């Protein structure tokens, strides 16, 4: 036992749950290699809680996580599990873990996955540590979630391309990005792409104001325009907004692009690879120090433990400084 290792943990399992996000593979790799580094056995659970219930659990060696740091998605697959919401299936999952001699868990996922992990760690004597893996960046207690930076860069790449054709045809585009409840992706990618307007769920969309803005700018001071819309915006999304504008200004003929799942695929950025690696190492160390019921959060430059209950509080707010920049920068 090293000074890092204050527990009797021998077998550590890692799994991914909920929406996949680029950087999850870097975190899986780091968990497996850190467990092995400290003389433990590492296991992978496939298909999230579904696989835990069904015993889809396999040992993982160092070579099983070779050549994955550069890949999006998750080699462990992921799933959403209705069964895990029921106590009887959680008990079945626990029995599967015991049958495979798993003594500790690392769960990589979003707030739903941590809600499940919190319930599970209170019901059964198995320590659980989380890694925030979601492109939405909507977890409290961490400045960044794994995959958010890559998703932002994917959006920027796509909107830059849309801008080329918008500019060539003097067109107005409504581009919809992910974010049912949170506008983090829309706001930051909107600033980074120089969007003319950014519509987010956290701020009521004043249609009359948008209409007035487009009326005075589009084709007067600007020949083309891009409006970035989070899918959960209260205006109804990009299709609904474009329809209203088309009705009010038939000659505008706005186009709509819904970026969809392309946002969360592809090679993770340097930032997400490093964050996944940092969080994976920290998660195993936290388990070996006897911690449980916490997510690894990135705060300033440090990785810190954050209680699952705090991570799921939904108090994280959009940056007021960025929001107030929209009107200044869109000219
Ligand atoms: P994303 O943010 O990418 O959607 P997520 O982790 O929030 O990821 P969810 O589908 O909300 O994704 O949650 C993943 C799984 O966590 C659910 O399918 C369910 O199995 C489990 N889970 C969520 N809430 C609970 C709960 N209250 N009790 C037990 N399990 C839960």
Coordinates of C-alpha atoms and ligand atoms in Angstrom, one line a residue:
X1 CA 0.0 0.0 0.0
X2 CA 1.4 3.4 -1.0
X3 CA 0.7 6.7 0.8
X4 CA -1.9 7.4 -1.9
X5 CA -3.7 4.2 -1.0
X6 CA -5.6 4.3 2.2
X7 CA -8.2 1.7 1.4
X8 CA -8.6 -2.1 0.8
X9 CA -9.8 -1.4 -2.8
X10 CA -8.4 -3.9 -5.3
X11 CA -10.7 -3.9 -8.3
X12 CA -11.8 -0.6 -9.9
X13 CA -14.4 -0.5 -12.6
X14 CA -15.1 2.4 -15.0
X15 CA -18.1 3.2 -17.1
X16 CA -19.6 5.9 -19.3
X17 CA -23.3 6.9 -19.0
X18 CA -25.8 9.3 -20.6
X19 CA -24.7 11.3 -23.6
X20 CA -21.3 10.6 -25.0
X21 CA -18.8 13.4 -25.1
X22 CA -15.3 13.7 -26.7
X23 CA -12.7 13.2 -24.0
X24 CA -14.4 10.3 -22.3
X25 CA -11.9 7.9 -23.9
X26 CA -9.0 10.0 -22.4
X27 CA -10.6 9.6 -19.0
X28 CA -11.2 5.9 -19.4
X29 CA -7.6 5.5 -20.4
X30 CA -6.4 7.5 -17.4
X31 CA -8.6 5.6 -14.9
X32 CA -7.4 2.2 -16.2
X33 CA -3.7 3.2 -16.3
X34 CA -3.8 4.9 -12.9
X35 CA -5.5 1.9 -11.3
X36 CA -2.8 -0.4 -12.8
X37 CA -0.1 2.1 -11.7
X38 CA -1.2 1.7 -8.1
X39 CA -1.2 -2.1 -8.4
X40 CA -5.0 -2.5 -8.7
X41 CA -7.0 -4.4 -11.3
X42 CA -9.1 -2.4 -13.7
X43 CA -12.4 -3.3 -15.3
X44 CA -14.7 -1.8 -17.9
X45 CA -18.5 -1.8 -17.6
X46 CA -20.2 -1.6 -21.1
X47 CA -23.4 0.3 -21.9
X48 CA -23.6 2.3 -18.7
X49 CA -26.1 1.3 -16.0
X50 CA -27.7 -1.1 -18.4
X51 CA -24.5 -3.1 -18.6
X52 CA -24.0 -2.9 -14.9
X53 CA -27.4 -4.5 -14.4
X54 CA -26.7 -7.2 -17.0
X55 CA -23.1 -7.8 -15.9
X56 CA -21.3 -6.6 -19.0
X57 CA -18.1 -6.3 -17.1
X58 CA -14.6 -7.1 -18.5
X59 CA -11.1 -6.8 -17.1
X60 CA -9.0 -4.1 -18.8
X61 CA -5.3 -4.1 -19.4
X62 CA -3.1 -1.2 -20.3
X63 CA -3.2 -2.2 -24.0
X64 CA -7.0 -2.1 -24.0
X65 CA -6.8 1.6 -23.7
X66 CA -4.0 2.2 -26.3
X67 CA -4.8 4.4 -29.3
X68 CA -8.0 5.8 -27.8
X69 CA -6.9 9.2 -26.4
X70 CA -7.5 10.7 -29.9
X71 CA -10.9 9.3 -30.4
X72 CA -14.4 10.8 -29.7
X73 CA -17.3 8.7 -28.4
X74 CA -16.6 6.1 -25.8
X75 CA -15.0 2.6 -26.2
X76 CA -17.1 1.4 -23.3
X77 CA -20.3 2.5 -25.2
X78 CA -23.0 4.3 -23.3
X79 CA -26.7 4.1 -22.6
X80 CA -29.7 5.6 -20.8
X81 CA -31.3 3.1 -18.4
X82 CA -34.9 3.2 -17.3
X83 CA -34.3 0.0 -15.3
X84 CA -31.7 1.7 -13.1
X85 CA -34.4 4.1 -11.8
X86 CA -35.9 1.0 -10.0
X87 CA -34.5 -0.2 -6.7
X88 CA -34.8 -3.9 -7.7
X89 CA -32.5 -3.4 -10.7
X90 CA -30.0 -1.3 -8.7
X91 CA -29.8 -4.3 -6.4
X92 CA -29.2 -6.5 -9.4
X93 CA -26.5 -4.2 -10.5
X94 CA -24.8 -4.3 -7.1
X95 CA -25.0 -8.1 -7.1
X96 CA -23.3 -8.1 -10.5
X97 CA -20.5 -5.9 -9.2
X98 CA -20.0 -8.2 -6.2
X99 CA -20.0 -11.3 -8.5
X100 CA -17.1 -9.6 -10.4
X101 CA -15.4 -8.6 -7.2
X102 CA -15.6 -4.9 -8.0
X103 CA -14.9 -2.7 -5.0
X104 CA -15.0 0.8 -6.4
X105 CA -16.5 2.6 -9.3
X106 CA -15.7 5.5 -11.6
X107 CA -18.7 6.9 -13.5
X108 CA -18.2 9.3 -16.4
X109 CA -21.4 11.1 -17.3
X110 CA -23.7 14.1 -16.7
X111 CA -26.1 15.1 -14.0
X112 CA -28.5 12.2 -14.5
X113 CA -25.7 9.7 -14.2
X114 CA -24.5 11.4 -11.0
X115 CA -28.1 11.3 -9.6
X116 CA -28.0 7.6 -10.2
X117 CA -24.5 7.3 -8.7
X118 CA -25.6 9.2 -5.6
X119 CA -28.6 7.0 -5.0
X120 CA -26.5 3.9 -5.6
X121 CA -23.6 4.9 -3.3
X122 CA -26.1 5.5 -0.4
X123 CA -27.9 2.2 -1.0
X124 CA -24.8 0.0 -1.2
X125 CA -21.3 -0.2 0.4
X126 CA -19.4 0.6 -2.8
X127 CA -17.5 3.9 -3.2
X128 CA -18.3 5.8 -6.4
X129 CA -16.5 8.8 -7.9
X130 CA -17.7 10.7 -10.9
X131 CA -16.1 12.5 -13.9
X132 CA -18.2 15.2 -15.5
X133 CA -18.6 14.0 -19.1
X134 CA -21.1 16.0 -21.1
X135 CA -20.9 18.6 -23.8
X136 CA -23.5 20.8 -22.1
X137 CA -21.1 22.2 -19.4
X138 CA -24.2 22.4 -17.1
X139 CA -22.8 20.9 -14.0
X140 CA -22.1 23.0 -10.9
X141 CA -18.7 22.8 -9.2
X142 CA -16.7 22.5 -12.3
X143 CA -15.6 25.3 -14.7
X144 CA -15.6 22.8 -17.6
X145 CA -17.1 19.4 -18.3
X146 CA -15.4 16.9 -20.6
X147 CA -16.4 17.4 -24.2
X148 CA -17.6 21.0 -24.0
X149 CA -14.5 22.5 -25.5
X150 CA -14.6 20.0 -28.4
X151 CA -18.3 20.7 -29.0
X152 CA -17.6 24.4 -29.1
X153 CA -14.9 23.9 -31.6
X154 CA -17.1 21.7 -33.7
X155 CA -19.8 24.4 -33.7
X156 CA -17.2 27.1 -34.6
X157 CA -16.0 24.9 -37.5
X158 CA -19.5 24.4 -38.9
X159 CA -20.6 28.0 -38.4
X160 CA -17.5 29.3 -40.2
X161 CA -18.5 27.1 -43.2
X162 CA -22.1 28.4 -43.1
X163 CA -20.7 31.9 -43.0
X164 CA -18.9 31.4 -46.3
X165 CA -22.1 30.5 -48.1
X166 CA -24.2 33.0 -46.1
X167 CA -21.8 35.7 -47.3
X168 CA -21.7 34.5 -50.9
X169 CA -25.5 34.6 -51.2
X170 CA -26.1 37.5 -48.9
X171 CA -28.2 35.2 -46.7
X172 CA -29.7 35.2 -43.3
X173 CA -29.1 31.9 -41.4
X174 CA -30.6 30.5 -38.2
X175 CA -28.2 27.9 -36.8
X176 CA -29.4 25.7 -34.0
X177 CA -27.0 24.2 -31.5
X178 CA -27.5 21.7 -28.6
X179 CA -28.6 23.0 -25.2
X180 CA -32.1 22.0 -24.0
X181 CA -31.8 23.8 -20.7
X182 CA -28.4 25.5 -20.9
X183 CA -27.0 28.1 -23.3
X184 CA -23.3 27.6 -22.6
X185 CA -22.6 26.2 -26.1
X186 CA -24.7 28.8 -27.9
X187 CA -23.2 31.7 -26.0
X188 CA -19.5 30.9 -26.3
X189 CA -19.7 29.6 -29.8
X190 CA -21.8 32.6 -30.8
X191 CA -19.1 35.0 -29.4
X192 CA -16.4 33.0 -31.2
X193 CA -18.2 33.0 -34.6
X194 CA -19.2 36.6 -34.4
X195 CA -23.0 35.7 -34.5
X196 CA -25.3 38.6 -35.0
X197 CA -27.7 37.4 -32.3
X198 CA -27.5 34.6 -29.8
X199 CA -30.7 33.1 -28.4
X200 CA -30.3 31.1 -25.1
X201 CA -32.8 29.3 -22.8
X202 CA -31.7 31.4 -19.8
X203 CA -32.8 34.7 -21.4
X204 CA -36.3 35.4 -22.6
X205 CA -36.3 35.9 -26.4
X206 CA -37.9 39.2 -27.3
X207 CA -39.0 38.4 -30.9
X208 CA -39.9 42.1 -31.6
X209 CA -36.4 43.1 -30.7
X210 CA -34.8 40.5 -32.9
X211 CA -37.1 41.5 -35.7
X212 CA -36.3 45.1 -35.3
X213 CA -32.6 44.3 -35.2
X214 CA -32.6 42.2 -38.3
X215 CA -34.8 44.8 -40.1
X216 CA -32.3 47.6 -39.4
X217 CA -29.1 45.6 -40.0
X218 CA -29.7 42.7 -42.5
X219 CA -29.2 44.0 -46.0
X220 CA -28.6 47.6 -44.7
X221 CA -25.5 47.6 -42.7
X222 CA -24.9 43.8 -43.1
X223 CA -25.3 41.8 -46.3
X224 CA -25.5 38.4 -44.5
X225 CA -26.3 37.5 -40.9
X226 CA -26.1 34.5 -38.6
X227 CA -28.4 34.0 -35.6
X228 CA -27.3 31.2 -33.2
X229 CA -30.1 29.5 -31.4
X230 CA -29.9 27.0 -28.5
X231 CA -32.4 24.2 -29.0
X232 CA -34.2 25.0 -25.7
X233 CA -34.6 28.7 -26.3
X234 CA -38.1 29.9 -25.4
X235 CA -38.6 31.3 -28.9
X236 CA -39.1 27.7 -30.1
X237 CA -35.8 26.9 -31.8
X238 CA -34.3 27.9 -35.1
X239 CA -37.1 26.5 -37.3
X240 CA -39.8 28.4 -35.4
X241 CA -37.8 31.7 -35.4
X242 CA -37.0 31.5 -39.1
X243 CA -40.7 30.8 -39.9
X244 CA -41.7 34.0 -38.0
X245 CA -39.1 36.1 -39.7
X246 CA -40.1 34.7 -43.1
X247 CA -43.7 35.6 -42.5
X248 CA -42.8 39.1 -41.4
X249 CA -40.1 39.7 -44.1
X250 CA -40.9 37.3 -47.1
X251 CA -37.9 38.7 -49.1
X252 CA -35.4 37.7 -46.4
X253 CA -36.0 33.9 -47.0
X254 CA -33.9 32.8 -44.1
X255 CA -32.2 29.4 -44.1
X256 CA -32.0 27.0 -41.2
X257 CA -29.2 24.6 -40.2
X258 CA -29.6 22.3 -37.2
X259 CA -26.2 21.1 -36.3
X260 CA -27.4 18.1 -34.2
X261 CA -25.1 15.2 -33.2
X262 CA -22.2 16.4 -35.3
X263 CA -21.5 18.7 -32.4
X264 CA -20.4 15.9 -30.1
X265 CA -18.4 13.7 -32.5
X266 CA -14.8 13.9 -33.6
X267 CA -11.4 13.9 -32.1
X268 CA -11.2 15.7 -28.7
X269 CA -9.4 18.9 -28.5
X270 CA -6.1 19.2 -26.6
X271 CA -8.0 20.7 -23.7
X272 CA -10.5 17.8 -23.4
X273 CA -7.7 15.2 -23.7
X274 CA -5.8 16.8 -20.9
X275 CA -8.9 17.4 -18.8
X276 CA -10.0 13.8 -19.2
X277 CA -6.5 12.6 -18.3
X278 CA -6.3 14.9 -15.2
X279 CA -9.8 13.8 -14.0
X280 CA -9.2 10.1 -14.6
X281 CA -6.0 10.2 -12.5
X282 CA -7.7 12.3 -9.8
X283 CA -10.7 10.0 -9.7
X284 CA -8.7 6.9 -8.9
X285 CA -6.6 8.8 -6.4
X286 CA -9.7 10.0 -4.7
X287 CA -11.1 6.4 -4.4
X288 CA -7.8 5.2 -2.9
X289 CA -7.9 8.1 -0.4
X290 CA -11.3 6.8 0.7
X291 CA -13.5 9.3 -1.0
X292 CA -17.0 8.6 -2.4
X293 CA -20.1 10.4 -3.6
X294 CA -18.0 13.1 -5.3
X295 CA -17.4 14.3 -8.8
X296 CA -13.9 15.5 -10.0
X297 CA -14.4 19.2 -10.7
X298 CA -12.0 21.6 -12.4
X299 CA -11.9 24.9 -10.5
X300 CA -9.4 27.4 -11.7
X301 CA -6.4 25.2 -12.2
X302 CA -7.1 22.5 -9.7
X303 CA -9.1 19.3 -9.8
X304 CA -11.2 19.2 -6.7
X305 CA -13.9 16.8 -5.2
X306 CA -17.4 18.2 -5.5
X307 CA -20.4 16.4 -3.8
X308 CA -22.8 14.9 -6.4
X309 CA -25.6 16.8 -4.8
X310 CA -23.8 20.1 -5.5
X311 CA -22.9 19.1 -9.0
X312 CA -26.6 18.7 -9.7
X313 CA -27.8 22.0 -8.2
X314 CA -28.4 23.8 -11.5
X315 CA -27.1 27.0 -10.2
X316 CA -24.4 27.5 -12.8
X317 CA -25.1 30.7 -14.7
X318 CA -24.1 32.1 -18.1
X319 CA -21.3 34.7 -17.9
X320 CA -23.0 38.1 -17.6
X321 CA -19.8 39.6 -19.1
X322 CA -20.2 37.5 -22.2
X323 CA -23.9 38.1 -22.5
X324 CA -23.4 41.9 -22.3
X325 CA -20.8 41.7 -25.0
X326 CA -23.2 40.4 -27.6
X327 CA -24.8 43.8 -28.3
X328 CA -21.5 45.6 -28.2
X329 CA -19.8 43.3 -30.7
X330 CA -22.6 42.7 -33.2
X331 CA -22.3 46.3 -34.5
Ligands
LIG1 P1 -26.3 14.1 -20.5 O1 -26.1 15.3 -19.7 O2 -25.2 14.0 -21.6 O3 -27.7 13.9 -21.0 P2 -26.7 12.4 -18.2 O4 -25.8 11.6 -17.4 O5 -27.4 13.6 -17.6 O6 -25.9 12.8 -19.5 P3 -29.2 11.0 -18.2 O7 -29.9 10.2 -19.3 O8 -30.0 12.1 -17.6 O9 -27.8 11.5 -18.8 O10 -28.8 10.0 -17.0 C1 -28.1 8.8 -17.3 C2 -28.7 7.6 -16.6 O11 -28.6 7.9 -15.1 C3 -30.2 7.5 -16.7 O12 -30.6 6.8 -17.9 C4 -30.6 6.6 -15.5 O13 -30.3 5.3 -15.7 C5 -29.6 7.2 -14.5 N1 -30.3 8.1 -13.5 C6 -30.7 9.3 -13.7 N2 -31.4 9.8 -12.7 C7 -31.5 8.8 -11.8 C8 -32.1 8.7 -10.5 N3 -32.8 9.6 -9.9 N4 -32.0 7.5 -9.9 C9 -31.3 6.4 -10.4 N5 -30.7 6.5 -11.7 C10 -30.8 7.7 -12.3

